[in-house]
C-alpha positions in Angstrom: 187.7 194.2 150.7 187.4 197.7 152.3 189.2 198.5 155.6 187.0 197.3 158.5 185.2 194.6 156.6 185.9 191.2 157.5 190.0 192.0 157.9 192.0 191.5 160.9 195.3 193.1 161.8 197.8 190.5 162.3 198.5 191.9 165.8 195.0 190.6 166.8 195.7 187.4 166.4 197.2 187.1 169.7 195.8 185.5 172.9 191.9 186.5 172.9 191.8 188.9 175.7 194.0 192.3 176.4 194.7 193.8 179.8 194.3 197.2 179.3 196.0 199.7 181.4 193.6 201.1 184.0 192.9 205.0 183.5 194.2 205.2 180.0 191.5 205.3 178.0 188.7 206.7 178.8 205.2 246.4 170.8 206.4 248.4 170.1 209.1 248.4 168.1 211.1 248.2 171.0 211.1 245.6 173.5 210.5 246.1 177.1 213.3 245.5 179.5 215.9 246.4 177.1 215.9 243.2 175.2 217.5 244.9 172.2 215.0 243.0 170.2 214.8 243.7 166.6 211.1 244.7 165.4 209.8 243.4 162.4 210.8 245.8 160.4 207.5 216.7 152.4 203.9 216.5 152.8 200.8 215.9 150.6 197.1 215.5 151.4 196.2 212.2 151.9 192.5 212.7 151.2 190.4 209.7 150.7 188.2 210.0 147.7 186.6 207.8 145.1 189.5 205.6 144.4 189.5 204.2 148.2 192.1 204.1 150.1 195.7 204.3 149.7 198.5 203.0 151.9 201.2 205.6 152.8 204.1 204.3 153.9 206.1 205.9 157.1 206.8 209.7 156.3 210.0 211.2 156.9 208.2 212.5 160.0 208.3 208.7 161.4 211.5 207.9 159.6 213.6 210.4 161.4 215.9 211.0 158.5 219.2 212.7 159.2 219.2 216.1 157.8 222.8 217.9 158.4 222.4 221.6 157.4 218.9 223.4 157.1 218.3 226.8 156.6 215.4 226.9 159.3 214.8 224.9 162.4 211.6 225.6 164.5 211.7 224.4 167.7 208.2 223.6 169.1 205.0 222.3 167.3 202.5 224.6 169.0 200.0 226.8 167.3 202.9 229.5 167.1 205.7 227.0 166.1 203.5 225.7 163.5 202.2 229.1 162.4 206.2 230.0 161.8 206.3 226.6 159.9 203.4 227.7 157.2 204.4 231.3 156.8 208.1 229.9 156.0 206.9 227.7 153.6 206.1 230.2 151.0 209.9 230.9 150.8 212.3 228.9 149.2 214.2 227.0 152.2 215.1 224.1 153.7 212.9 224.0 157.0 212.8 221.3 160.0 209.9 221.7 163.0 211.7 220.1 166.0 209.0 218.9 168.8 209.7 217.1 171.9 206.4 215.2 172.0 205.0 212.5 169.5 202.6 214.8 167.5 201.8 218.7 167.0 199.5 220.9 169.4 200.7 218.8 172.7 201.2 221.4 175.2 199.6 225.1 175.6 197.9 224.8 172.4 195.9 221.5 173.2 194.6 223.0 176.5 193.1 226.8 176.6 190.2 228.6 176.2 189.3 228.0 172.3 188.9 231.8 171.9 189.7 234.2 169.6 189.9 237.5 171.3 188.7 240.7 169.6 191.8 242.6 171.3 190.5 245.3 174.0 192.2 244.0 176.7 196.0 244.2 176.0 197.8 247.1 176.9 197.6 249.5 174.1 200.9 249.9 172.4 202.0 246.5 173.6 203.1 244.1 170.6 200.6 241.6 172.2 198.0 243.8 171.5 198.8 244.8 167.9 199.3 241.2 167.0 196.0 239.9 169.0 193.8 242.5 166.8 196.1 241.4 163.8 195.1 237.9 164.3 191.6 238.6 164.9 191.3 240.2 161.7 193.2 237.4 159.6 191.2 234.4 161.1 187.9 234.4 159.0 190.1 234.1 155.7 192.4 231.7 157.4 189.7 229.2 158.3 188.2 229.3 154.9 191.9 228.8 153.4 192.8 226.0 155.7 189.4 224.5 156.1 189.0 224.5 160.0 186.3 225.2 162.4 185.9 228.7 163.3 182.9 230.7 164.6 182.6 234.6 165.2 180.4 234.4 167.6 181.0 237.5 169.4 182.3 238.3 173.0 180.6 239.9 176.2 182.6 241.5 179.2 180.1 241.7 181.8 179.9 244.1 184.4 178.6 243.4 187.5 178.3 246.3 190.0 177.8 250.2 189.0 180.9 250.7 190.9 182.9 248.9 188.0 181.3 251.0 185.5 184.5 253.1 185.1 186.5 249.8 184.8 184.1 248.8 181.8 184.5 252.6 180.0 188.3 252.1 180.3 188.1 248.6 178.5 185.9 250.0 176.0 188.2 253.1 175.4 191.6 250.7 175.2 189.8 248.5 172.6 189.0 251.4 170.4 192.8 252.6 170.9 193.6 249.2 169.9 191.8 249.0 166.6 188.9 246.4 167.4 186.0 247.1 165.6 182.3 247.3 166.4 182.8 247.8 170.2 180.2 249.2 172.3 178.5 249.2 175.6 175.3 248.1 176.1 173.1 248.1 179.0 171.2 245.2 181.1 168.1 244.9 179.0 169.8 244.3 175.7 172.3 241.9 177.4 169.5 239.8 178.6 167.9 239.6 175.0 171.5 238.2 173.7 171.8 236.0 177.0 168.8 234.8 178.7 171.1 232.9 181.8 172.9 236.2 182.3 173.5 237.0 186.2 170.9 238.8 187.8 173.4 241.1 189.2 174.8 242.0 185.7 174.1 245.6 184.9 176.1 246.1 181.4 178.3 244.5 179.2 181.2 245.4 176.5 179.9 243.5 173.2 183.0 242.9 170.7 181.4 241.5 167.6 184.6 240.6 166.4 185.3 237.9 169.1 185.3 234.3 168.1 185.8 230.7 168.7 188.1 228.5 167.0 189.3 225.0 167.2 192.7 224.7 168.6 193.3 221.7 167.6 192.0 222.2 164.0 193.5 225.7 163.4 197.1 223.7 164.7 196.8 220.6 162.2 195.7 223.1 159.4 199.1 225.0 159.8 201.1 222.3 160.0 199.8 220.2 157.3 199.8 223.1 154.9 203.6 223.5 155.9 203.9 219.9 155.1 202.5 220.5 151.8 205.1 222.8 151.1 208.2 221.2 151.9 208.3 221.5 155.8 209.6 218.3 157.5 208.5 217.8 161.1 210.5 215.3 163.7 208.8 214.2 166.6 210.1 212.7 170.3 213.0 214.7 169.7 214.0 216.9 172.8 216.5 220.0 172.6 219.1 219.7 175.0 221.4 222.4 174.2 222.4 225.0 171.2 225.2 227.3 170.4 226.4 229.2 167.6 228.7 226.9 164.8 232.3 226.7 165.5 235.0 228.2 162.9 233.5 231.2 162.4 230.6 229.7 160.3 226.9 231.5 160.2 224.2 229.8 162.3 223.7 227.1 165.0 224.2 224.1 166.5 221.3 222.0 168.1 222.2 219.5 170.4 219.4 217.0 170.9 218.5 213.5 172.4 218.9 211.9 168.7 222.0 213.9 167.5 223.2 217.2 166.6 221.4 219.3 163.9 222.5 222.3 162.0 220.7 225.3 160.9 221.3 228.8 159.4 218.6 230.3 161.5 216.6 229.1 164.5 213.2 230.1 165.8 212.4 229.4 169.1 208.5 228.5 169.6 209.2 226.3 172.6 206.0 227.7 174.9 206.7 227.3 178.4 210.4 226.2 177.6 211.2 229.2 175.7 213.1 231.0 178.2 215.4 227.9 178.6 216.7 228.3 174.9 216.5 232.3 175.2 218.9 231.9 177.6 221.1 229.8 175.9 221.3 232.3 173.3 221.4 235.5 175.0 222.5 234.8 178.7 223.4 238.9 179.2 219.8 239.2 178.8 217.9 236.2 180.7 214.1 235.3 180.2 212.3 233.6 182.9 208.9 232.3 182.3 206.5 231.0 184.6 204.0 228.0 183.6 200.5 229.3 185.0 197.7 226.6 184.9 194.4 226.6 184.2 191.8 224.5 185.2 188.8 223.9 182.9 185.2 222.0 183.0 184.1 220.7 179.8 180.1 220.2 179.5 178.0 217.8 177.3 176.5 218.8 174.3 173.4 219.2 176.0 174.6 222.3 177.7 175.6 224.0 174.3 172.8 226.7 174.2 173.3 227.6 177.7 175.2 230.8 176.4 175.6 231.8 172.7 178.3 234.2 172.8 181.7 234.0 175.1 181.1 235.7 178.6 184.0 236.9 180.5 183.7 238.6 183.7 185.0 242.2 184.1 187.9 242.3 186.8 186.5 243.8 189.6 185.6 243.4 193.6 184.8 239.5 192.8 188.5 239.3 191.4 189.2 238.5 187.3 186.8 235.7 187.1 186.3 233.0 184.5 184.7 232.6 181.6 181.7 230.7 180.1 181.6 230.0 176.1 180.2 227.7 173.4 182.7 225.7 171.6 182.6 224.9 167.5 181.8 221.4 168.3 178.7 222.2 170.5 180.2 221.9 173.9 179.9 224.2 176.9 183.5 225.5 178.3 184.1 226.9 181.6 187.0 228.3 183.1 189.9 228.4 183.5 191.8 229.6 186.6 195.3 231.0 186.8 197.7 229.9 189.0 201.5 229.7 189.0 203.4 226.2 189.2 207.0 225.3 189.5 206.7 222.3 187.4 206.2 223.1 183.9 204.6 219.6 183.2 202.1 220.0 186.1 199.0 220.0 184.1 197.0 218.1 186.5 193.7 219.6 187.4 193.3 219.9 191.4 190.2 220.5 193.7 191.1 223.5 194.8 191.5 224.4 191.5 188.1 223.2 190.1 186.0 224.3 193.4 187.2 227.9 192.4 186.0 227.7 188.9 182.4 226.3 189.9 182.5 229.0 192.3 183.3 232.1 190.3 181.6 230.7 186.7 178.2 231.4 188.6 178.9 235.2 189.0 178.2 236.2 185.4 176.1 233.2 184.3 173.6 231.5 186.5 172.4 228.0 186.5 175.4 226.8 184.7 174.4 222.8 184.2 177.9 221.5 185.9 176.1 218.2 186.3 176.5 217.9 182.8 180.1 217.8 182.8 182.1 215.3 180.9 185.6 215.8 181.6 187.9 218.6 183.1 191.5 219.3 182.2 194.4 221.8 182.7 196.7 223.6 180.7 199.6 225.5 181.0 200.1 229.4 180.0 204.0 230.4 179.1 203.7 234.0 181.3 206.3 236.3 181.6 206.0 239.1 184.1 206.2 242.0 181.8 203.1 240.4 180.1 203.9 240.8 176.4 204.8 238.6 173.8 208.8 238.5 172.6 209.4 238.2 169.0 212.7 239.3 167.4 216.1 238.4 166.3 218.2 238.2 169.6 221.4 237.1 168.1 222.6 236.6 164.4 220.4 233.9 163.4 218.5 232.8 166.5 214.4 234.5 166.7 212.4 234.1 169.7 208.7 233.8 169.5 208.5 233.6 173.1 206.2 234.0 176.3 203.1 233.4 173.8 200.7 233.2 176.6 196.8 234.5 175.9 196.0 236.0 173.3 198.6 233.8 171.7 196.0 231.5 169.8 194.0 234.9 168.5 197.3 236.1 167.3 199.1 233.1 165.7 198.4 233.9 162.2 200.1 237.5 162.6 202.4 235.9 165.0 203.5 233.4 162.2 203.4 236.4 159.6 205.5 238.5 161.9 208.5 236.0 162.3 208.4 234.9 158.8 209.3 238.2 158.1 212.1 238.5 160.0 213.6 235.4 159.2 212.9 236.1 155.6 215.0 239.4 156.0 217.4 237.6 158.2 218.3 235.2 155.4 217.1 237.2 152.3 214.7 234.7 151.3 213.1 234.3 148.0 209.3 233.4 147.0 208.6 230.2 146.4 206.8 230.2 143.1 204.6 227.2 143.7 203.2 227.7 147.3 200.1 226.1 148.0 198.2 228.2 150.7 195.2 225.5 150.8 194.4 222.8 152.7 191.3 220.2 153.1 190.2 219.4 156.3 189.2 215.8 157.3 185.6 215.0 155.8 182.8 215.2 158.1 180.3 212.8 156.5 177.5 214.3 158.9 178.0 218.1 157.1 176.9 216.0 153.7 173.1 215.9 152.9 171.7 212.0 152.9 172.3 211.2 149.2 175.9 212.5 149.4 176.7 210.5 152.1 175.1 207.2 150.8 177.3 208.0 147.9 180.1 208.6 150.1 179.7 205.1 151.9 179.1 203.3 148.7 182.2 204.6 147.2 184.2 203.9 150.7 182.3 201.7 153.2 184.6 202.8 156.0 182.5 205.6 155.9 179.6 204.0 157.4 181.3 202.4 159.9 180.5 204.1 163.2 183.6 203.9 165.4 182.7 206.7 168.0 179.0 206.3 168.8 179.1 209.8 171.1 180.6 211.9 168.1 178.7 209.9 165.1 183.1 209.4 164.2 183.5 207.0 160.9 186.2 204.4 159.9 186.8 206.4 157.4 187.4 209.9 159.1 189.9 208.0 161.6 191.7 206.3 158.2 192.1 209.9 156.8 193.7 211.5 160.2 196.4 208.7 160.1 197.2 209.0 156.4 197.8 212.9 156.9 201.2 214.4 157.3 201.7 215.0 159.9 199.3 212.0 160.8 197.7 210.5 164.1 200.2 208.0 165.9 198.2 207.5 169.0 194.9 207.7 170.5 195.2 211.4 171.5 196.2 211.7 168.0 193.1 210.3 166.7 191.1 212.0 169.2 192.1 215.8 168.4 191.8 215.0 164.7 188.4 213.6 164.7 187.1 213.8 167.5 186.6 210.2 168.5 186.8 209.8 172.3 185.9 213.4 173.1 182.0 212.5 173.9 180.2 211.6 177.1 181.8 208.6 177.6 185.5 209.8 177.1 186.8 207.0 174.9 185.4 204.1 177.0 183.7 202.2 174.1 185.8 203.6 171.0 189.2 203.2 172.1 189.9 199.4 171.7 188.7 199.9 168.2 190.5 203.1 167.5 193.7 200.9 168.4 192.8 198.1 165.8 192.6 201.1 163.0 196.0 202.3 164.5 198.0 199.1 164.5 196.8 198.2 161.3 197.1 201.8 159.3 201.0 201.9 161.2 202.0 198.5 160.6 202.5 197.9 164.3 201.3 195.4 166.8 198.4 196.8 169.0 200.7 196.3 172.0 203.0 199.4 170.7 199.9 201.6 170.4 200.0 204.1 172.8 197.8 207.1 174.5 199.6 209.6 173.6 203.2 208.9 172.5 206.2 208.1 174.8 205.8 205.3 177.8 201.5 205.7 177.7 201.5 201.9 176.1 197.7 200.8 176.7 198.4 197.1 176.6 200.7 195.7 179.1 200.5 191.9 178.1 197.9 189.4 177.6 196.1 187.5 179.8 197.3 184.1 178.7 201.3 184.7 178.6 201.5 182.2 181.2 199.7 178.9 179.2 
């Protein structure tokens, strides 16, 4: 009997009703500032096929197998860390990714503008500019190779005053110097033809046809899965508490964690907003300070998707820096962000003041934004360093920084991974892996099939005919696929980011209980152990007949 048809997880055979915890559903060659950074000079795809679902026992990711000496330990499983892991998996090396959260893509990488910037904004000659342009160029081919959602929709930087035209021209010239292709300044008539809802105050815009949008979850999961396919191991729920060179004159580093000490010949520091802490452990003589910069956003329903067709930025001018309005690859409209420096590096809650700022500024470049169609708001943190550049290099023997990766870090990720891999390869004298497989297949979306193909899929695997999330039309088959991957989903948020179950209009109000059932069944645990996002975020706090 196929999953979802007449089978009940033993965890469900408890008391009839469950209490849910309220609120849980729902550049240059030399780095600036004298850093002395040297420039760049096992899992399988658990695809569900016609043979039906295959139970996958807990992988090494869940078993936390003890490893004593690795060639490389990457600290941080965001998009930069996963890009580094994927590129390093090309080489014959023992690689471990250590992440303090319960999954990949749990920090900055999960809460951002989902933009692939063309590369006209970063200062010419900076490492940020170089990697932004290179990353943007790599993204289309990478999306095909790793099967994630990407759309080169183009971007517009709108000039709202004639007095700001010199700034628009300067931005254009900077983009040309950075090597951005296809840039041109367009006047109002052409601009209105491209974006009918553009502000009445708009006089001109910078058009960047190589700008795009991407699913940040999809990109990060794709990189992680391909890295795992090529032998990289992942260890979650493991916080790094210290590190130091190995004693006794040996080459390498000891990494202290809340689950014991790990050793590696080389460390890659991709710890996001906490990268400064690790950097300062390795090179206290050249301290780094990263400030968490919060950005608040509104996410609008699919019904608002056509309000803009391209990513629309505001040219910084007399109204300030402004906010963007953009479609998403999944058919929503995204509005934001703010840029507010905060002391708490875990402060991802939205604020009324921040959302009011987005609401006020968003209407300057785009009129009549249907904010009443907002389905959720969220905030993310960017890893801001005062010199506003990426810091990538070997700052001590066997310790490679991948730090201060703020926007356009998502756009730059493919190039960041390649640069870090090149540094580590040279440091460890690594050799190419002859059987490296650069491909990955994404989670099958039945909605993308024609009716005949979908019917055949459901005949072979009836779980693809069981709709679990009504808002996004996500099936049980997709959710099972997401759980059985390596690394796979272990929480409601893990399922949500991989399949979009819970990302629709009701924000998981309908589908959470069913997703919990599937997670419990697939992971072989009681429903009471299922969390929203790992850690202490359990949904069920008890049964309502415990006293009987």
